[in-house]
PDB file of C-alpha atoms and ligand atoms in Angstrom:
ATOM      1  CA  UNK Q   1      -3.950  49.395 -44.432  1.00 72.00           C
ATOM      2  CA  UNK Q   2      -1.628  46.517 -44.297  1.00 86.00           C
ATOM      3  CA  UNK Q   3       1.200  46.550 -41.333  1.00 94.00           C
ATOM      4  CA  UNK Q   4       5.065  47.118 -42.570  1.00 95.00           C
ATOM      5  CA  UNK Q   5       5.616  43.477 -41.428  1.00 96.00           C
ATOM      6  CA  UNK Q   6       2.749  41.929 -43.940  1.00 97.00           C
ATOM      7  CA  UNK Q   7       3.971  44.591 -46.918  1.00 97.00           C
ATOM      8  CA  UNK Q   8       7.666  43.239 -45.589  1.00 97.00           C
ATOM      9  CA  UNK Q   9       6.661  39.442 -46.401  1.00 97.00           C
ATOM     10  CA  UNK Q  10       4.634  39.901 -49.798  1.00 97.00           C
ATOM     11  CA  UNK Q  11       7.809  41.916 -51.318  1.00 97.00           C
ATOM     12  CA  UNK Q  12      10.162  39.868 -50.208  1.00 95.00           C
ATOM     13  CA  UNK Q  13       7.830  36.806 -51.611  1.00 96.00           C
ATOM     14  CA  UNK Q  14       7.920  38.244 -54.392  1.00 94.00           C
ATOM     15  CA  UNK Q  15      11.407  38.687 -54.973  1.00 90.00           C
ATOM     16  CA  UNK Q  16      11.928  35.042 -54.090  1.00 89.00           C
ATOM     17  CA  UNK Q  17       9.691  34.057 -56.602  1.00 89.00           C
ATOM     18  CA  UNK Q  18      11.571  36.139 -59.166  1.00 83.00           C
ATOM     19  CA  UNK Q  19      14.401  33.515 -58.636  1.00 77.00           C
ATOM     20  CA  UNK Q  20      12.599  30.125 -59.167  1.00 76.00           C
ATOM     21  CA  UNK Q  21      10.854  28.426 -61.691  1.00 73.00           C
ATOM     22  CA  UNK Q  22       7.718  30.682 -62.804  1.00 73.00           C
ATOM     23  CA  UNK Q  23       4.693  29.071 -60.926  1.00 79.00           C
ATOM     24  CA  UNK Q  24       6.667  27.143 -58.264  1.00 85.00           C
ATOM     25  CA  UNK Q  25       5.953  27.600 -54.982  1.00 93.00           C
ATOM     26  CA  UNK Q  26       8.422  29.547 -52.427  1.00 94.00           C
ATOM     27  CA  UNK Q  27       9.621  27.353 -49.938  1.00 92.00           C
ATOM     28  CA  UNK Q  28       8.958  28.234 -46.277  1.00 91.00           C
ATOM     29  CA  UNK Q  29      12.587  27.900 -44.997  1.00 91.00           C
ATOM     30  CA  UNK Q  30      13.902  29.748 -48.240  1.00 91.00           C
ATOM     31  CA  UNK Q  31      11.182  32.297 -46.919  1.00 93.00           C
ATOM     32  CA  UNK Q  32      12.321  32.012 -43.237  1.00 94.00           C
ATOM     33  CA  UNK Q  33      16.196  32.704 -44.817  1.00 93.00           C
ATOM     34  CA  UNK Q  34      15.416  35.467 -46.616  1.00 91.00           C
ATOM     35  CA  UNK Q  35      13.405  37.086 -43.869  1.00 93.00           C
ATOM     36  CA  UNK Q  36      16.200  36.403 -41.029  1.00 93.00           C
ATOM     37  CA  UNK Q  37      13.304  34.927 -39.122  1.00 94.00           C
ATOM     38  CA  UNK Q  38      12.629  30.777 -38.182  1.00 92.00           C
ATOM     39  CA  UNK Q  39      10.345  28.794 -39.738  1.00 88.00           C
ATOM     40  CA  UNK Q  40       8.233  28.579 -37.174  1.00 90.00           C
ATOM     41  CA  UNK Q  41       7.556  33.067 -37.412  1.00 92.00           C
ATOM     42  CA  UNK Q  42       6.924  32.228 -40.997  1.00 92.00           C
ATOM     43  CA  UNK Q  43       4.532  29.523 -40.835  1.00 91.00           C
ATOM     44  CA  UNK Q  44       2.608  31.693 -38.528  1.00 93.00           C
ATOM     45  CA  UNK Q  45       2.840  34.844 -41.166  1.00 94.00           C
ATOM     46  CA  UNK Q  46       2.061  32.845 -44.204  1.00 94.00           C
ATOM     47  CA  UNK Q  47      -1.463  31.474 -42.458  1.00 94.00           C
ATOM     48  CA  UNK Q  48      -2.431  35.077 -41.550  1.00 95.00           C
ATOM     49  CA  UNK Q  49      -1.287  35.783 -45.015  1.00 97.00           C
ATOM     50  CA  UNK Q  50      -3.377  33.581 -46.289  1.00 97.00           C
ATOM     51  CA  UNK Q  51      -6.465  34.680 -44.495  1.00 96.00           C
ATOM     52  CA  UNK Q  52      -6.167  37.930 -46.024  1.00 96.00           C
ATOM     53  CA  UNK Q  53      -6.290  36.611 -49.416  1.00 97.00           C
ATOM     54  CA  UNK Q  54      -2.214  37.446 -50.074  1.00 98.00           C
ATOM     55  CA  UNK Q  55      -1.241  34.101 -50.424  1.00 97.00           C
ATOM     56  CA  UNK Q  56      -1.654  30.647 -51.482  1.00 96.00           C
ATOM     57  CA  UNK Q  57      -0.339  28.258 -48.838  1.00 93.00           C
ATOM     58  CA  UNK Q  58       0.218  24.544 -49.666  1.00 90.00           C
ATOM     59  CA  UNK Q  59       1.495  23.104 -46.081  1.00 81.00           C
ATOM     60  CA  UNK Q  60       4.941  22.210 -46.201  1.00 81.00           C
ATOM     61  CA  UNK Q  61       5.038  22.528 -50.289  1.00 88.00           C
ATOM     62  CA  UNK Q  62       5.352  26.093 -50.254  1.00 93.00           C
ATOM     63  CA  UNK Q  63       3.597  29.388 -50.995  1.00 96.00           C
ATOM     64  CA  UNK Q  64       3.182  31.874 -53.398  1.00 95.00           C
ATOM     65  CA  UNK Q  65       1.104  35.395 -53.900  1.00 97.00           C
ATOM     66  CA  UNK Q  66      -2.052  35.353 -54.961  1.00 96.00           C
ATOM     67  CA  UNK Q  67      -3.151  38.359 -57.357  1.00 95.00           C
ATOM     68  CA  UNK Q  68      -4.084  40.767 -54.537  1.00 97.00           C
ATOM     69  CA  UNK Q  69      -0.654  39.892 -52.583  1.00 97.00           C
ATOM     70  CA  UNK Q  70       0.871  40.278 -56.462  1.00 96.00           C
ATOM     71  CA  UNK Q  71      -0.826  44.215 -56.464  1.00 96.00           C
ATOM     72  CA  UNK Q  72       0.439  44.833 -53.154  1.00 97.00           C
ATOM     73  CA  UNK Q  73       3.815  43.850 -53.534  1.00 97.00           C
ATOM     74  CA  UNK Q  74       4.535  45.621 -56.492  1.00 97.00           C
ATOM     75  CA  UNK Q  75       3.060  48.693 -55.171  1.00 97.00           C
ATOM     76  CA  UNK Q  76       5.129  48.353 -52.048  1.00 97.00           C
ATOM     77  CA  UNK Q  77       8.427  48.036 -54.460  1.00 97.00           C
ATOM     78  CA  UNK Q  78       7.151  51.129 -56.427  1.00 98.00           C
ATOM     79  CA  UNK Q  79       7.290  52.995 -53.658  1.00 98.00           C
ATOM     80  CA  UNK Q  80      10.505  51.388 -52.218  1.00 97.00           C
ATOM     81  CA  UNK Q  81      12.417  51.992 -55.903  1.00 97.00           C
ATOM     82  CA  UNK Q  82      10.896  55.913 -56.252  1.00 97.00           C
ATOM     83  CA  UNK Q  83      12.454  56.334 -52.985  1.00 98.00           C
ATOM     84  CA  UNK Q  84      15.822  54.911 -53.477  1.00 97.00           C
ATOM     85  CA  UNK Q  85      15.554  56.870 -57.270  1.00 97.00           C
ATOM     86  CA  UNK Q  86      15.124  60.427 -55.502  1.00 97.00           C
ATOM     87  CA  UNK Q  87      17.159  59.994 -52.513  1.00 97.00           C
ATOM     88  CA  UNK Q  88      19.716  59.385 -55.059  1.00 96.00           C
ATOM     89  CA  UNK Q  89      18.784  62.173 -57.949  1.00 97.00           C
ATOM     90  CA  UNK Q  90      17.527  64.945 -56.008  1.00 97.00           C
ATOM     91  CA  UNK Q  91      19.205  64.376 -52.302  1.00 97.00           C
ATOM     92  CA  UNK Q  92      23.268  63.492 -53.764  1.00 96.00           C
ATOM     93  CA  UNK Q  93      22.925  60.277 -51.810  1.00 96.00           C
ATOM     94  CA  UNK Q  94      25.236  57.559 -52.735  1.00 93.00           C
ATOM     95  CA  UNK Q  95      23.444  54.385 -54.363  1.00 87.00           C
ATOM     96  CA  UNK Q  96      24.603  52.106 -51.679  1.00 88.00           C
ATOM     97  CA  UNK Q  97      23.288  54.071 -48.699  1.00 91.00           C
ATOM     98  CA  UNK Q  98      19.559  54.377 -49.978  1.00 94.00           C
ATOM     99  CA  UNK Q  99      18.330  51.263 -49.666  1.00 93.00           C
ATOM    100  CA  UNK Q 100      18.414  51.192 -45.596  1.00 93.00           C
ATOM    101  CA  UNK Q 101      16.223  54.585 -46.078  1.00 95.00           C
ATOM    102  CA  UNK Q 102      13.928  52.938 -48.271  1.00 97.00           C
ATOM    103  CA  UNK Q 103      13.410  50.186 -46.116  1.00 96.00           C
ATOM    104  CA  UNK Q 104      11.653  52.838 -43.781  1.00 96.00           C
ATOM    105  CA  UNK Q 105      10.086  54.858 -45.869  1.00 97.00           C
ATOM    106  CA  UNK Q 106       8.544  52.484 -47.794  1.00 97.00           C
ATOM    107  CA  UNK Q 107       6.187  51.998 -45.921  1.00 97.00           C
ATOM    108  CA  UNK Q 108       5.183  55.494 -44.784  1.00 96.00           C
ATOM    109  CA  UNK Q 109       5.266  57.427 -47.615  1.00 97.00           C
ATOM    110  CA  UNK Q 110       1.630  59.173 -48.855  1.00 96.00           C
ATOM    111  CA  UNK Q 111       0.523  58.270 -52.610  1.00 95.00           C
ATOM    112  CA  UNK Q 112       0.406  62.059 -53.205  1.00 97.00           C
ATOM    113  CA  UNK Q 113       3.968  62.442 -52.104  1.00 97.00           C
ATOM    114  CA  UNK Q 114       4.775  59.228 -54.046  1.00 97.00           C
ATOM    115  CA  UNK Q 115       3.043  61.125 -57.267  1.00 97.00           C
ATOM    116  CA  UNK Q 116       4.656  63.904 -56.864  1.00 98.00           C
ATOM    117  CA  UNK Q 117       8.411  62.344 -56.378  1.00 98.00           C
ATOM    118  CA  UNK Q 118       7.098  60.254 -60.005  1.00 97.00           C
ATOM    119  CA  UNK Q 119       6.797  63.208 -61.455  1.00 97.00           C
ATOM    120  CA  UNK Q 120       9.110  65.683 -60.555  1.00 97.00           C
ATOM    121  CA  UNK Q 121      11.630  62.259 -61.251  1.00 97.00           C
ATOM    122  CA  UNK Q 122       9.953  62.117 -64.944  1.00 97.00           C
ATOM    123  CA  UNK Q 123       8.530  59.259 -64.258  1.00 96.00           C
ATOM    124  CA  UNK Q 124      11.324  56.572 -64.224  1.00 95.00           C
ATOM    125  CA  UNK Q 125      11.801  52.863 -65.566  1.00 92.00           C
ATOM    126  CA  UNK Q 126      14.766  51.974 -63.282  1.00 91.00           C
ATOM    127  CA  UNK Q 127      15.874  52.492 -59.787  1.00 92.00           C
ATOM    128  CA  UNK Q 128      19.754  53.277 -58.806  1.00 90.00           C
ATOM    129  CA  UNK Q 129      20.516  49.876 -58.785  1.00 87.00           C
ATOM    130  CA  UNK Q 130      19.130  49.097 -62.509  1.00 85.00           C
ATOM    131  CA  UNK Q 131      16.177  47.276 -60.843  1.00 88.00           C
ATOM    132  CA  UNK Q 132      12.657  48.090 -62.585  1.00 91.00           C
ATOM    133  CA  UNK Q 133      10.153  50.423 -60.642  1.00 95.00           C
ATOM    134  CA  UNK Q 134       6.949  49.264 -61.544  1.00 96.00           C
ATOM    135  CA  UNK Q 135       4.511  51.856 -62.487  1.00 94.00           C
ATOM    136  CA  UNK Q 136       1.424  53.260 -60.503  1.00 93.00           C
ATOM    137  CA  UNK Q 137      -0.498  50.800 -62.747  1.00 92.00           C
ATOM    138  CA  UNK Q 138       1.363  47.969 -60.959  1.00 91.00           C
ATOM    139  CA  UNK Q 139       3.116  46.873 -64.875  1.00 91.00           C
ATOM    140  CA  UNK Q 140       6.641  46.324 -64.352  1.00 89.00           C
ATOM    141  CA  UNK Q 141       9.771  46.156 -66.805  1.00 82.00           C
ATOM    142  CA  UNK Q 142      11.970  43.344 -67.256  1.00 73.00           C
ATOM    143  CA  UNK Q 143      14.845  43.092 -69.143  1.00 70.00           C
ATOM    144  CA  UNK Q 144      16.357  39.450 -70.268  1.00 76.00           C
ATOM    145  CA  UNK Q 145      19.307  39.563 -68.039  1.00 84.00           C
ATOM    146  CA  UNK Q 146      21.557  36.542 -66.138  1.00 90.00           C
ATOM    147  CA  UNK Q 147      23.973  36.421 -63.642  1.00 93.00           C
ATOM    148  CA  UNK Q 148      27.842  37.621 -64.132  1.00 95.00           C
ATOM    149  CA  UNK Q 149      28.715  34.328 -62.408  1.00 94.00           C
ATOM    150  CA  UNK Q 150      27.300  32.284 -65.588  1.00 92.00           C
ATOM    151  CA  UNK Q 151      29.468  34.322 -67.831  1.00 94.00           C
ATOM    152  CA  UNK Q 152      32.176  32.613 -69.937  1.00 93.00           C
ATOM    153  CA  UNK Q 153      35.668  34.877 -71.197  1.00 95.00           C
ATOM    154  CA  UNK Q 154      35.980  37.355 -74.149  1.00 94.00           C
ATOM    155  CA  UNK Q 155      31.793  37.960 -73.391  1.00 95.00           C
ATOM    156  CA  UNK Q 156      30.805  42.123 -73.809  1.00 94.00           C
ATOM    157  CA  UNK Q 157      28.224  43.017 -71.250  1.00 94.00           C
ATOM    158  CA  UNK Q 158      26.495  45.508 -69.831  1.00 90.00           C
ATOM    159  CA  UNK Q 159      25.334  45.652 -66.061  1.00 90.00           C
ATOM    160  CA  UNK Q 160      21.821  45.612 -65.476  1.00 86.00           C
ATOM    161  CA  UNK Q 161      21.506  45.766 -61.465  1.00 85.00           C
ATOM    162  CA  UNK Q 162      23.292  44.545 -58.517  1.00 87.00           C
ATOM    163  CA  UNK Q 163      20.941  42.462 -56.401  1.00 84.00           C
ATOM    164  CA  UNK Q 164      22.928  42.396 -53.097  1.00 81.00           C
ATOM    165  CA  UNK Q 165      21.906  44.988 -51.104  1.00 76.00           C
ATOM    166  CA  UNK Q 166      24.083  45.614 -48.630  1.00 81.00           C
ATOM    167  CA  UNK Q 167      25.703  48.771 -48.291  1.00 84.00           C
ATOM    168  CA  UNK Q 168      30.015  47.329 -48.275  1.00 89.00           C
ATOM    169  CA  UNK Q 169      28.819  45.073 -51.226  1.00 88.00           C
ATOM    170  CA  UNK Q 170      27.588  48.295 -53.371  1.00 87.00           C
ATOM    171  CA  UNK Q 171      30.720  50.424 -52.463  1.00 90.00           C
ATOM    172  CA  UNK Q 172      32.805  47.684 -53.905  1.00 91.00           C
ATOM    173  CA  UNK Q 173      30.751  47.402 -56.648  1.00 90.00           C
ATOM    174  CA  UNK Q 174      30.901  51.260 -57.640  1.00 88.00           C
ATOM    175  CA  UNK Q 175      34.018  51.461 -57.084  1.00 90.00           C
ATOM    176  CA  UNK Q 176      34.424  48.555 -59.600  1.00 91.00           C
ATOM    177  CA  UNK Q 177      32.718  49.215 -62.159  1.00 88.00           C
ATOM    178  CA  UNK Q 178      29.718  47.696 -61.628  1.00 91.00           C
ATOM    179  CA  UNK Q 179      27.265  50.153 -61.189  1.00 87.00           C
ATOM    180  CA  UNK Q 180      24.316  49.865 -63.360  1.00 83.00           C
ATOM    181  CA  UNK Q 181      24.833  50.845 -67.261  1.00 83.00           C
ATOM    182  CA  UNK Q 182      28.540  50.156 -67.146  1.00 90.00           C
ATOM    183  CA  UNK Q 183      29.966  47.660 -69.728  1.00 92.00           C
ATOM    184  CA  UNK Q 184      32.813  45.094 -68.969  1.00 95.00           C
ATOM    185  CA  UNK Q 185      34.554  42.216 -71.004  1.00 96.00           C
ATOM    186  CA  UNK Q 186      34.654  39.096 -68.847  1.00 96.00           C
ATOM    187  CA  UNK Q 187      38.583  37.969 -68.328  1.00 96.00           C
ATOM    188  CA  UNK Q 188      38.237  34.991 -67.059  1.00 95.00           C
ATOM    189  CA  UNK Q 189      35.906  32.934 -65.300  1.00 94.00           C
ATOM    190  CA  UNK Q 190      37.582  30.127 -63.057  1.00 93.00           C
ATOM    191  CA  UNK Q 191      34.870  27.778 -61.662  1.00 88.00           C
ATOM    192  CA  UNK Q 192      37.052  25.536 -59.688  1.00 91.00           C
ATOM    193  CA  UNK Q 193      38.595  28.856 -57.963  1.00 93.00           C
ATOM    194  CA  UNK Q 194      35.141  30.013 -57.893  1.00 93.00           C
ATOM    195  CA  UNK Q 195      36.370  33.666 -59.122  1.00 96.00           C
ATOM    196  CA  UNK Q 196      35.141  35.612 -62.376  1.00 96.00           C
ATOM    197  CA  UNK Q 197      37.556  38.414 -63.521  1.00 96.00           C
ATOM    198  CA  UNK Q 198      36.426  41.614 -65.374  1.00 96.00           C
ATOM    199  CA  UNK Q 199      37.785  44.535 -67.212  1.00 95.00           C
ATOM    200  CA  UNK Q 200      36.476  47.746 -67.358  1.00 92.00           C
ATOM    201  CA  UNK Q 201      36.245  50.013 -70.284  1.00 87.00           C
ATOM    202  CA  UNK Q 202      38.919  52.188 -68.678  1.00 89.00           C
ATOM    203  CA  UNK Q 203      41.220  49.015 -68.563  1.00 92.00           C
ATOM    204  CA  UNK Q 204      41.585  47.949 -65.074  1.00 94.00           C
ATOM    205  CA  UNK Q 205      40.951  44.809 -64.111  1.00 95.00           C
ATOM    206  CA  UNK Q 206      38.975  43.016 -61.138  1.00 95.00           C
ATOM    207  CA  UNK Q 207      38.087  39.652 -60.198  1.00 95.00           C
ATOM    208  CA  UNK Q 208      34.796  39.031 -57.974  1.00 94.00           C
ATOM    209  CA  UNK Q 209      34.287  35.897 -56.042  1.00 94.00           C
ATOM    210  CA  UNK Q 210      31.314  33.531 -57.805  1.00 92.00           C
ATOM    211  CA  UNK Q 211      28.952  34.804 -55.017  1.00 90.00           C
ATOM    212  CA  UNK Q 212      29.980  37.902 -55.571  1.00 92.00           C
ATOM    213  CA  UNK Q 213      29.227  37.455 -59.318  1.00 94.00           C
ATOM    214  CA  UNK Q 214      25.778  35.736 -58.579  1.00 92.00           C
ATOM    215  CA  UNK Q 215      24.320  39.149 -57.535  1.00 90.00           C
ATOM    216  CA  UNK Q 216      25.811  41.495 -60.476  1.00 92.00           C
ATOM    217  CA  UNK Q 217      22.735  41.103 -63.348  1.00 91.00           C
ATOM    218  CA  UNK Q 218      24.414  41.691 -66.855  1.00 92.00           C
ATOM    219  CA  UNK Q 219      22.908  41.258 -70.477  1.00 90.00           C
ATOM    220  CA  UNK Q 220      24.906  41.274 -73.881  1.00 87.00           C
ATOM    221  CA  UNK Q 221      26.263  45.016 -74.804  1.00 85.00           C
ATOM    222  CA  UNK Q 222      25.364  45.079 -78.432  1.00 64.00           C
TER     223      UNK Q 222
HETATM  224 ZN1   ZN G 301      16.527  48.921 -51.975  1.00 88.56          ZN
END
Protein backbone atom coordinates (compact mmCIF):
# COMPACT_ATOMS: atom_id res chain seq x y z
CA UNK A 1 0.00 0.00 0.00
CA UNK A 2 1.39 3.32 -0.84
CA UNK A 3 2.55 5.70 2.29
CA UNK A 4 0.23 9.00 2.98
CA UNK A 5 3.32 11.00 1.85
CA UNK A 6 3.51 9.23 -1.86
CA UNK A 7 -0.66 9.34 -2.08
CA UNK A 8 0.10 13.18 -0.69
CA UNK A 9 2.43 13.95 -3.86
CA UNK A 10 0.40 12.12 -6.76
CA UNK A 11 -2.90 14.19 -5.65
CA UNK A 12 -1.43 17.13 -5.27
CA UNK A 13 0.38 16.43 -8.88
CA UNK A 14 -2.50 16.04 -10.05
CA UNK A 15 -4.19 19.02 -9.07
CA UNK A 16 -1.26 21.01 -10.41
CA UNK A 17 -1.64 19.56 -13.57
CA UNK A 18 -5.32 20.49 -13.62
CA UNK A 19 -3.99 24.15 -13.85
CA UNK A 20 -1.52 24.01 -16.83
CA UNK A 21 -1.56 23.31 -20.27
CA UNK A 22 -2.95 19.57 -20.78
CA UNK A 23 0.28 17.44 -21.34
CA UNK A 24 2.82 19.91 -19.87
CA UNK A 25 4.92 18.89 -17.42
CA UNK A 26 4.61 20.13 -13.57
CA UNK A 27 7.44 22.03 -12.64
CA UNK A 28 9.49 20.85 -9.64
CA UNK A 29 9.55 24.19 -7.71
CA UNK A 30 5.73 24.76 -8.57
CA UNK A 31 5.66 21.14 -6.99
CA UNK A 32 8.00 22.08 -4.07
CA UNK A 33 5.36 25.36 -3.55
CA UNK A 34 2.49 23.57 -3.50
CA UNK A 35 3.81 20.91 -1.18
CA UNK A 36 5.39 23.57 1.43
CA UNK A 37 8.51 21.49 1.01
CA UNK A 38 12.16 22.62 -0.97
CA UNK A 39 13.12 21.50 -4.03
CA UNK A 40 15.60 19.56 -2.96
CA UNK A 41 12.57 17.02 -0.71
CA UNK A 42 10.91 17.01 -4.05
CA UNK A 43 13.54 16.01 -6.31
CA UNK A 44 14.17 13.22 -3.96
CA UNK A 45 10.18 12.21 -3.97
CA UNK A 46 9.72 12.54 -7.64
CA UNK A 47 12.84 9.86 -8.32
CA UNK A 48 11.27 7.39 -5.84
CA UNK A 49 8.13 8.30 -7.60
CA UNK A 50 9.37 7.44 -10.53
CA UNK A 51 10.71 4.08 -9.57
CA UNK A 52 7.38 3.03 -8.68
CA UNK A 53 6.03 3.68 -12.00
CA UNK A 54 3.85 7.02 -10.65
CA UNK A 55 5.62 9.36 -12.57
CA UNK A 56 7.38 10.53 -15.53
CA UNK A 57 10.41 12.61 -14.56
CA UNK A 58 12.23 14.75 -17.18
CA UNK A 59 15.26 16.33 -14.97
CA UNK A 60 14.80 19.83 -14.46
CA UNK A 61 11.80 20.00 -17.25
CA UNK A 62 9.31 18.74 -15.02
CA UNK A 63 7.06 15.78 -14.19
CA UNK A 64 3.87 14.46 -14.63
CA UNK A 65 1.72 11.10 -13.60
CA UNK A 66 1.94 8.34 -15.44
CA UNK A 67 -1.41 6.18 -15.79
CA UNK A 68 -0.88 4.15 -12.59
CA UNK A 69 0.05 7.51 -10.55
CA UNK A 70 -3.26 8.93 -12.68
CA UNK A 71 -5.46 5.70 -10.91
CA UNK A 72 -4.02 6.39 -7.69
CA UNK A 73 -4.57 9.88 -7.45
CA UNK A 74 -7.97 9.92 -8.34
CA UNK A 75 -8.76 7.20 -6.04
CA UNK A 76 -7.01 9.04 -3.26
CA UNK A 77 -9.37 12.28 -4.15
CA UNK A 78 -12.43 9.90 -4.19
CA UNK A 79 -11.88 9.07 -1.00
CA UNK A 80 -10.74 12.58 0.17
CA UNK A 81 -14.18 14.24 -1.57
CA UNK A 82 -16.65 11.20 0.00
CA UNK A 83 -15.18 12.24 3.16
CA UNK A 84 -15.50 15.92 3.06
CA UNK A 85 -19.32 15.04 1.34
CA UNK A 86 -20.43 13.02 4.60
CA UNK A 87 -18.70 14.88 7.22
CA UNK A 88 -20.73 17.58 5.82
CA UNK A 89 -24.31 15.70 5.03
CA UNK A 90 -24.54 13.26 7.68
CA UNK A 91 -22.13 14.82 10.63
CA UNK A 92 -23.68 18.94 10.36
CA UNK A 93 -20.07 19.91 9.79
CA UNK A 94 -19.50 23.21 8.26
CA UNK A 95 -17.92 23.06 4.59
CA UNK A 96 -14.89 24.94 5.61
CA UNK A 97 -13.85 22.75 8.53
CA UNK A 98 -13.85 19.32 6.55
CA UNK A 99 -11.17 19.54 4.54
CA UNK A 100 -8.40 19.43 7.52
CA UNK A 101 -10.41 16.02 8.46
CA UNK A 102 -10.11 14.78 5.12
CA UNK A 103 -6.64 15.38 4.91
CA UNK A 104 -6.37 12.53 7.62
CA UNK A 105 -8.71 10.36 6.76
CA UNK A 106 -7.94 10.10 3.44
CA UNK A 107 -5.68 8.09 3.76
CA UNK A 108 -7.01 5.61 6.33
CA UNK A 109 -10.25 5.01 5.42
CA UNK A 110 -11.24 1.05 4.34
CA UNK A 111 -12.84 0.64 0.68
CA UNK A 112 -15.79 -1.06 2.44
CA UNK A 113 -16.32 1.92 4.65
CA UNK A 114 -15.67 4.14 1.58
CA UNK A 115 -18.64 1.93 -0.24
CA UNK A 116 -20.72 2.17 2.22
CA UNK A 117 -20.41 6.20 2.89
CA UNK A 118 -21.05 6.11 -1.45
CA UNK A 119 -23.95 4.64 -0.87
CA UNK A 120 -25.70 5.61 2.01
CA UNK A 121 -24.55 9.40 0.30
CA UNK A 122 -26.46 8.15 -3.05
CA UNK A 123 -23.64 8.06 -4.70
CA UNK A 124 -22.59 11.73 -5.35
CA UNK A 125 -21.10 13.84 -8.38
CA UNK A 126 -19.80 16.77 -6.25
CA UNK A 127 -18.12 17.35 -3.00
CA UNK A 128 -19.10 20.45 -0.54
CA UNK A 129 -16.99 22.61 -2.29
CA UNK A 130 -18.57 21.89 -5.95
CA UNK A 131 -15.36 19.93 -6.76
CA UNK A 132 -16.08 16.50 -8.72
CA UNK A 133 -15.65 13.14 -6.73
CA UNK A 134 -14.55 10.80 -9.13
CA UNK A 135 -16.25 7.54 -9.09
CA UNK A 136 -14.99 4.04 -7.81
CA UNK A 137 -14.28 3.50 -11.54
CA UNK A 138 -11.68 6.30 -11.29
CA UNK A 139 -14.07 8.56 -14.25
CA UNK A 140 -14.35 11.94 -13.03
CA UNK A 141 -16.78 14.97 -13.92
CA UNK A 142 -15.80 18.18 -15.19
CA UNK A 143 -17.72 20.98 -15.79
CA UNK A 144 -16.42 23.98 -18.28
CA UNK A 145 -15.84 26.46 -15.60
CA UNK A 146 -13.15 29.69 -15.25
CA UNK A 147 -12.07 31.78 -12.69
CA UNK A 148 -14.33 34.78 -11.08
CA UNK A 149 -11.17 36.89 -11.46
CA UNK A 150 -11.52 36.67 -15.48
CA UNK A 151 -15.04 37.86 -15.22
CA UNK A 152 -16.06 41.15 -16.90
CA UNK A 153 -19.45 43.39 -15.34
CA UNK A 154 -23.22 42.76 -15.95
CA UNK A 155 -21.92 38.69 -16.41
CA UNK A 156 -24.76 36.03 -14.58
CA UNK A 157 -22.91 33.18 -13.01
CA UNK A 158 -23.16 30.47 -11.06
CA UNK A 159 -20.39 29.16 -8.57
CA UNK A 160 -18.96 25.98 -9.32
CA UNK A 161 -16.27 25.41 -6.37
CA UNK A 162 -13.97 27.39 -4.33
CA UNK A 163 -10.45 26.05 -4.77
CA UNK A 164 -8.75 27.69 -1.73
CA UNK A 165 -8.88 25.55 0.94
CA UNK A 166 -8.26 27.10 3.85
CA UNK A 167 -10.65 27.18 6.49
CA UNK A 168 -10.89 31.69 7.06
CA UNK A 169 -11.00 31.74 3.16
CA UNK A 170 -14.29 29.36 3.08
CA UNK A 171 -16.02 31.21 6.04
CA UNK A 172 -15.72 34.35 4.04
CA UNK A 173 -16.79 32.77 1.17
CA UNK A 174 -20.13 31.30 2.77
CA UNK A 175 -20.78 33.99 4.32
CA UNK A 176 -20.61 35.74 0.88
CA UNK A 177 -22.30 34.06 -1.17
CA UNK A 178 -20.05 31.99 -2.66
CA UNK A 179 -20.73 28.69 -1.69
CA UNK A 180 -21.15 26.28 -4.43
CA UNK A 181 -24.59 26.53 -6.55
CA UNK A 182 -25.10 30.16 -5.66
CA UNK A 183 -25.55 32.66 -8.57
CA UNK A 184 -24.10 36.29 -8.60
CA UNK A 185 -24.01 39.21 -11.23
CA UNK A 186 -20.46 40.53 -11.45
CA UNK A 187 -20.46 44.53 -10.45
CA UNK A 188 -17.48 45.43 -11.38
CA UNK A 189 -14.23 44.12 -12.07
CA UNK A 190 -11.28 46.72 -11.52
CA UNK A 191 -7.96 45.22 -12.77
CA UNK A 192 -5.73 48.04 -11.93
CA UNK A 193 -7.27 47.91 -8.19
CA UNK A 194 -7.03 44.29 -8.58
CA UNK A 195 -10.70 43.89 -6.93
CA UNK A 196 -13.86 42.12 -8.58
CA UNK A 197 -17.24 43.15 -6.98
CA UNK A 198 -20.34 40.85 -6.82
CA UNK A 199 -23.96 40.92 -6.01
CA UNK A 200 -25.87 38.36 -4.64
CA UNK A 201 -29.32 37.33 -5.54
CA UNK A 202 -30.49 38.72 -2.19
CA UNK A 203 -28.91 42.15 -3.23
CA UNK A 204 -25.93 42.75 -1.17
CA UNK A 205 -22.96 43.48 -2.52
CA UNK A 206 -19.17 42.32 -2.04
CA UNK A 207 -15.99 42.92 -3.62
CA UNK A 208 -13.13 40.10 -3.43
CA UNK A 209 -9.55 40.89 -4.02
CA UNK A 210 -8.27 39.33 -7.69
CA UNK A 211 -6.59 36.50 -5.66
CA UNK A 212 -9.37 36.12 -3.90
CA UNK A 213 -11.37 35.83 -7.17
CA UNK A 214 -8.71 33.43 -8.77
CA UNK A 215 -9.92 30.59 -6.46
CA UNK A 216 -13.93 31.08 -6.76
CA UNK A 217 -14.71 28.63 -10.11
CA UNK A 218 -17.96 30.08 -11.80
CA UNK A 219 -19.67 29.11 -15.22
CA UNK A 220 -22.54 31.09 -17.07
CA UNK A 221 -26.11 30.75 -15.09
CA UNK A 222 -28.33 30.10 -18.02
ZN1 LIG B 1 -10.61 19.05 0.86
Amino acid sequence: MPTATVEDYVKRLYLEQERIEPGALVQPGRLAAAMGVVPGTVTTMVRTLADAGLVHYELRAGVRLTEAGERLALHVLRRHRLVEQFLVKVLKYDWSEVHEEAEHLEHVISEKLLERIDELLGRPRFDPHGDPIPDAEGQIESRPNRALSGCVAGEKLRVECVTAQDAEFLTFARENGLSPGNRLTVVRSDRVAGTVEIRRRDGKTTTLSHRSAESVRVSDAG
